[in-house]
Amino acid sequence: MKRIPYGGISNIPKYLLDQYGQKGVMVKRGKALAMNQRSMEEISGRKTRNCSVVAVARVVDYYGRIKHVPGIPEDIHVIYKNVEEIAQSYGYTDKFGTLPFFISGITKEALNSYGIKAKCRGAYIWSFEKHVVKEISEGRPVIMNIARGYYRDHTVVVSGYSIWRVGDKLYPMLRVIDGWESGIHYIDYEAFAKDISQSIFGSFNTTILR
């Protein structure tokens, strides 16, 4: 049986049908945060291993453009250049990218550079309720780094979620901006969190403005 990737999903009913045998029914439509959905290449001006830098820039841009936090530049390209400089001080290079452990520190420093105090944490033991539902419900996007599977060594931004029922089982779906392409894709949280051969290893990085 061919393994179906847990990520890069564009059509949830079709994915559920292919993966679990039924199209499923949406039982909860969580909040969807409005965010810049452009690709990594469009935001940074080049194609390289800068997914974490772009993700941080995307979150900072969200707080400025959508949440109207003062002091943040209106142009995400300007934000990106600032975040990239900060990331370089943490060892970021185009060749090797960013170590996941530094994502929260880069986010905090980027916000601090605009005079904004923030509590940024990386969670390496996580739960859907605590690190997705709670954060999204409070209007806070989450930076998600993934070690294996479809999004191997990649960082995406979680901007929403929904919950689907197939038979008597519930399947949370994460609404993500993956940066490989512009727009929205989805991650099957159940497949991501439970299948050790595909994923399971990663982090959820949360940001709370003080």
mmCIF file of C-alpha atoms in Angstrom:
data_model
loop_
_atom_site.group_PDB
_atom_site.id
_atom_site.type_symbol
_atom_site.label_atom_id
_atom_site.label_comp_id
_atom_site.label_asym_id
_atom_site.label_seq_id
_atom_site.Cartn_x
_atom_site.Cartn_y
_atom_site.Cartn_z
ATOM 1 C CA MET A 1 0.000 0.000 0.000
ATOM 2 C CA LYS A 2 1.385 3.389 -1.031
ATOM 3 C CA ARG A 3 2.043 5.741 1.868
ATOM 4 C CA ILE A 4 0.157 9.028 1.561
ATOM 5 C CA PRO A 5 2.087 12.102 2.757
ATOM 6 C CA TYR A 6 0.702 13.821 5.878
ATOM 7 C CA GLY A 7 1.322 17.275 4.413
ATOM 8 C CA GLY A 8 0.953 19.392 1.296
ATOM 9 C CA ILE A 9 -2.773 18.635 1.293
ATOM 10 C CA SER A 10 -4.908 20.947 -0.841
ATOM 11 C CA ASN A 11 -8.207 19.046 -0.900
ATOM 12 C CA ILE A 12 -9.132 17.679 2.541
ATOM 13 C CA PRO A 13 -12.177 15.552 1.530
ATOM 14 C CA LYS A 14 -10.164 13.903 -1.267
ATOM 15 C CA TYR A 15 -7.230 13.287 1.077
ATOM 16 C CA LEU A 16 -9.481 11.728 3.741
ATOM 17 C CA LEU A 17 -11.104 9.508 1.109
ATOM 18 C CA ASP A 18 -7.725 8.339 -0.197
ATOM 19 C CA GLN A 19 -6.211 7.890 3.263
ATOM 20 C CA TYR A 20 -9.129 6.638 5.382
ATOM 21 C CA GLY A 21 -11.750 5.454 2.897
ATOM 22 C CA GLN A 22 -14.348 8.233 3.353
ATOM 23 C CA LYS A 23 -14.518 11.923 2.459
ATOM 24 C CA GLY A 24 -15.290 12.860 6.025
ATOM 25 C CA VAL A 25 -17.460 15.604 7.524
ATOM 26 C CA MET A 26 -16.151 18.818 9.038
ATOM 27 C CA VAL A 27 -17.326 19.009 12.657
ATOM 28 C CA LYS A 28 -15.428 22.135 13.692
ATOM 29 C CA ARG A 29 -14.081 25.025 11.663
ATOM 30 C CA GLY A 30 -11.482 26.726 13.824
ATOM 31 C CA LYS A 31 -10.375 30.316 13.442
ATOM 32 C CA ALA A 32 -8.304 31.048 10.321
ATOM 33 C CA LEU A 33 -5.764 33.834 10.790
ATOM 34 C CA ALA A 34 -5.233 36.249 7.905
ATOM 35 C CA MET A 35 -1.528 36.171 7.030
ATOM 36 C CA ASN A 36 0.834 36.890 4.168
ATOM 37 C CA GLN A 37 0.700 33.724 2.055
ATOM 38 C CA ARG A 38 3.458 34.464 -0.446
ATOM 39 C CA SER A 39 6.183 31.910 -1.097
ATOM 40 C CA MET A 40 9.629 31.965 0.489
ATOM 41 C CA GLU A 41 11.129 33.015 -2.832
ATOM 42 C CA GLU A 42 8.667 35.901 -3.245
ATOM 43 C CA ILE A 43 9.347 37.199 0.269
ATOM 44 C CA SER A 44 13.146 36.811 0.312
ATOM 45 C CA GLY A 45 13.910 37.382 -3.373
ATOM 46 C CA ARG A 46 15.783 34.106 -3.732
ATOM 47 C CA LYS A 47 15.326 30.357 -3.486
ATOM 48 C CA THR A 48 17.332 28.916 -0.606
ATOM 49 C CA ARG A 49 17.087 27.144 2.778
ATOM 50 C CA ASN A 50 15.490 30.082 4.588
ATOM 51 C CA CYS A 51 12.147 28.582 5.644
ATOM 52 C CA SER A 52 12.576 29.451 9.341
ATOM 53 C CA VAL A 53 13.643 33.029 8.569
ATOM 54 C CA VAL A 54 10.617 33.510 6.302
ATOM 55 C CA ALA A 55 8.318 31.965 8.924
ATOM 56 C CA VAL A 56 9.513 34.410 11.587
ATOM 57 C CA ALA A 57 9.130 37.330 9.152
ATOM 58 C CA ARG A 58 5.600 36.130 8.367
ATOM 59 C CA VAL A 59 4.654 36.107 12.068
ATOM 60 C CA VAL A 60 6.184 39.537 12.723
ATOM 61 C CA ASP A 61 4.362 40.904 9.659
ATOM 62 C CA TYR A 62 1.094 39.451 11.008
ATOM 63 C CA TYR A 63 1.398 41.355 14.268
ATOM 64 C CA GLY A 64 2.121 44.577 12.409
ATOM 65 C CA ARG A 65 -0.294 44.353 9.486
ATOM 66 C CA ILE A 66 -3.217 42.446 11.039
ATOM 67 C CA LYS A 67 -2.878 43.166 14.757
ATOM 68 C CA HIS A 68 -1.692 46.754 14.150
ATOM 69 C CA VAL A 69 1.143 46.552 16.664
ATOM 70 C CA PRO A 70 3.032 49.855 16.238
ATOM 71 C CA GLY A 71 6.681 49.985 15.165
ATOM 72 C CA ILE A 72 6.661 47.102 12.693
ATOM 73 C CA PRO A 73 7.450 48.002 9.042
ATOM 74 C CA GLU A 74 4.572 47.650 6.595
ATOM 75 C CA ASP A 75 6.737 45.896 3.979
ATOM 76 C CA ILE A 76 7.421 42.213 4.709
ATOM 77 C CA HIS A 77 10.569 42.376 2.546
ATOM 78 C CA VAL A 78 12.024 44.915 4.994
ATOM 79 C CA ILE A 79 11.010 42.696 7.923
ATOM 80 C CA TYR A 80 12.619 39.693 6.233
ATOM 81 C CA LYS A 81 15.987 41.441 5.827
ATOM 82 C CA ASN A 82 15.988 42.360 9.517
ATOM 83 C CA VAL A 83 15.076 38.824 10.593
ATOM 84 C CA GLU A 84 17.741 37.373 8.311
ATOM 85 C CA GLU A 85 20.431 39.554 9.906
ATOM 86 C CA ILE A 86 19.297 38.411 13.360
ATOM 87 C CA ALA A 87 19.223 34.778 12.216
ATOM 88 C CA GLN A 88 22.788 35.093 10.916
ATOM 89 C CA SER A 89 23.916 35.967 14.443
ATOM 90 C CA TYR A 90 22.396 32.597 15.459
ATOM 91 C CA GLY A 91 24.392 30.786 12.765
ATOM 92 C CA TYR A 92 21.937 30.915 9.841
ATOM 93 C CA THR A 93 23.422 30.398 6.372
ATOM 94 C CA ASP A 94 21.784 29.826 2.987
ATOM 95 C CA LYS A 95 23.543 26.453 2.777
ATOM 96 C CA PHE A 96 22.539 25.015 6.150
ATOM 97 C CA GLY A 97 19.495 27.074 7.147
ATOM 98 C CA THR A 98 18.578 27.633 10.816
ATOM 99 C CA LEU A 99 18.798 25.212 13.715
ATOM 100 C CA PRO A 100 15.219 24.663 14.966
ATOM 101 C CA PHE A 101 16.257 25.320 18.580
ATOM 102 C CA PHE A 102 16.963 28.953 17.679
ATOM 103 C CA ILE A 103 13.579 29.796 16.110
ATOM 104 C CA SER A 104 12.052 31.131 19.339
ATOM 105 C CA GLY A 105 15.131 33.208 20.114
ATOM 106 C CA ILE A 106 15.179 34.739 16.635
ATOM 107 C CA THR A 107 11.462 35.547 16.888
ATOM 108 C CA LYS A 108 11.886 37.226 20.268
ATOM 109 C CA GLU A 109 14.884 39.260 19.110
ATOM 110 C CA ALA A 110 13.124 40.307 15.892
ATOM 111 C CA LEU A 111 10.144 41.625 17.848
ATOM 112 C CA ASN A 112 12.449 43.264 20.406
ATOM 113 C CA SER A 113 14.202 45.101 17.573
ATOM 114 C CA TYR A 114 10.900 46.913 16.961
ATOM 115 C CA GLY A 115 10.442 47.705 20.637
ATOM 116 C CA ILE A 116 8.039 44.822 21.263
ATOM 117 C CA LYS A 117 8.440 42.515 24.247
ATOM 118 C CA ALA A 118 7.390 38.929 23.636
ATOM 119 C CA LYS A 119 7.460 35.548 25.297
ATOM 120 C CA CYS A 120 8.613 33.029 22.670
ATOM 121 C CA ARG A 121 8.905 29.333 23.401
ATOM 122 C CA GLY A 122 9.709 26.179 21.493
ATOM 123 C CA ALA A 123 7.673 23.145 22.569
ATOM 124 C CA TYR A 124 9.202 19.758 21.753
ATOM 125 C CA ILE A 125 6.517 17.777 23.564
ATOM 126 C CA TRP A 126 3.253 19.126 22.277
ATOM 127 C CA SER A 127 -0.494 18.660 22.029
ATOM 128 C CA PHE A 128 -3.080 19.725 19.499
ATOM 129 C CA GLU A 129 -5.260 21.417 22.124
ATOM 130 C CA LYS A 130 -2.485 23.354 23.842
ATOM 131 C CA HIS A 131 -0.233 24.336 20.971
ATOM 132 C CA VAL A 132 -2.726 24.703 18.118
ATOM 133 C CA VAL A 133 -6.315 25.220 19.325
ATOM 134 C CA LYS A 134 -5.409 27.510 22.243
ATOM 135 C CA GLU A 135 -2.896 29.592 20.299
ATOM 136 C CA ILE A 136 -5.005 30.002 17.150
ATOM 137 C CA SER A 137 -8.121 30.771 19.215
ATOM 138 C CA GLU A 138 -6.153 33.565 20.898
ATOM 139 C CA GLY A 139 -5.153 34.945 17.496
ATOM 140 C CA ARG A 140 -1.532 33.784 17.673
ATOM 141 C CA PRO A 141 0.064 31.947 14.706
ATOM 142 C CA VAL A 142 2.445 29.097 15.503
ATOM 143 C CA ILE A 143 5.774 28.343 13.831
ATOM 144 C CA MET A 144 6.052 24.597 13.280
ATOM 145 C CA ASN A 145 9.356 22.885 12.496
ATOM 146 C CA ILE A 146 9.214 19.340 11.133
ATOM 147 C CA ALA A 147 12.053 16.812 11.072
ATOM 148 C CA ARG A 148 10.692 13.967 8.943
ATOM 149 C CA GLY A 149 8.344 12.972 6.176
ATOM 150 C CA TYR A 150 6.807 15.247 3.567
ATOM 151 C CA TYR A 151 8.059 18.446 5.241
ATOM 152 C CA ARG A 152 11.418 17.007 6.282
ATOM 153 C CA ASP A 153 13.747 19.653 7.760
ATOM 154 C CA HIS A 154 11.207 22.337 6.955
ATOM 155 C CA THR A 155 9.438 25.107 8.862
ATOM 156 C CA VAL A 156 5.857 26.203 8.230
ATOM 157 C CA VAL A 157 3.426 28.612 9.891
ATOM 158 C CA VAL A 158 0.198 27.222 11.361
ATOM 159 C CA SER A 159 -2.528 29.802 10.702
ATOM 160 C CA GLY A 160 -5.655 27.801 11.554
ATOM 161 C CA TYR A 161 -7.218 24.378 11.916
ATOM 162 C CA SER A 162 -10.358 22.348 11.371
ATOM 163 C CA ILE A 163 -11.570 19.027 12.741
ATOM 164 C CA TRP A 164 -13.088 16.334 10.520
ATOM 165 C CA ARG A 165 -14.920 13.135 11.348
ATOM 166 C CA VAL A 166 -14.406 9.936 9.396
ATOM 167 C CA GLY A 167 -16.643 7.187 10.748
ATOM 168 C CA ASP A 168 -16.355 7.425 14.525
ATOM 169 C CA LYS A 169 -12.883 8.975 14.560
ATOM 170 C CA LEU A 170 -11.865 12.666 14.572
ATOM 171 C CA TYR A 171 -9.011 14.008 12.453
ATOM 172 C CA PRO A 172 -7.599 17.480 13.162
ATOM 173 C CA MET A 173 -6.236 19.237 10.076
ATOM 174 C CA LEU A 174 -3.719 22.061 10.438
ATOM 175 C CA ARG A 175 -4.038 25.033 8.075
ATOM 176 C CA VAL A 176 -0.469 25.944 7.136
ATOM 177 C CA ILE A 177 1.528 28.289 4.934
ATOM 178 C CA ASP A 178 4.472 26.158 3.851
ATOM 179 C CA GLY A 179 6.317 28.731 1.745
ATOM 180 C CA TRP A 180 7.248 26.263 -0.975
ATOM 181 C CA GLU A 181 4.318 27.696 -2.891
ATOM 182 C CA SER A 182 2.069 30.636 -2.168
ATOM 183 C CA GLY A 183 -1.300 29.946 -0.571
ATOM 184 C CA ILE A 184 -2.672 27.511 2.004
ATOM 185 C CA HIS A 185 -2.047 23.792 2.469
ATOM 186 C CA TYR A 186 -3.031 21.347 5.191
ATOM 187 C CA ILE A 187 -1.354 18.830 7.484
ATOM 188 C CA ASP A 188 -3.091 15.737 8.845
ATOM 189 C CA TYR A 189 -2.162 16.193 12.500
ATOM 190 C CA GLU A 190 -3.022 12.601 13.369
ATOM 191 C CA ALA A 191 -0.698 11.195 10.709
ATOM 192 C CA PHE A 192 2.018 13.701 11.631
ATOM 193 C CA ALA A 193 1.841 13.091 15.378
ATOM 194 C CA LYS A 194 1.451 9.315 15.399
ATOM 195 C CA ASP A 195 3.514 7.896 12.515
ATOM 196 C CA ILE A 196 7.122 7.696 13.698
ATOM 197 C CA SER A 197 8.377 6.785 10.220
ATOM 198 C CA GLN A 198 6.854 9.918 8.688
ATOM 199 C CA SER A 199 7.259 12.623 11.272
ATOM 200 C CA ILE A 200 6.556 12.800 15.037
ATOM 201 C CA PHE A 201 9.766 14.784 15.623
ATOM 202 C CA GLY A 202 9.453 18.553 15.490
ATOM 203 C CA SER A 203 8.578 21.638 17.468
ATOM 204 C CA PHE A 204 5.768 24.139 17.889
ATOM 205 C CA ASN A 205 7.063 27.658 18.528
ATOM 206 C CA THR A 206 4.602 30.004 20.233
ATOM 207 C CA THR A 207 4.711 33.780 20.561
ATOM 208 C CA ILE A 208 2.863 35.824 23.170
ATOM 209 C CA LEU A 209 3.258 39.600 23.130
ATOM 210 C CA ARG A 210 3.685 41.082 26.581
#
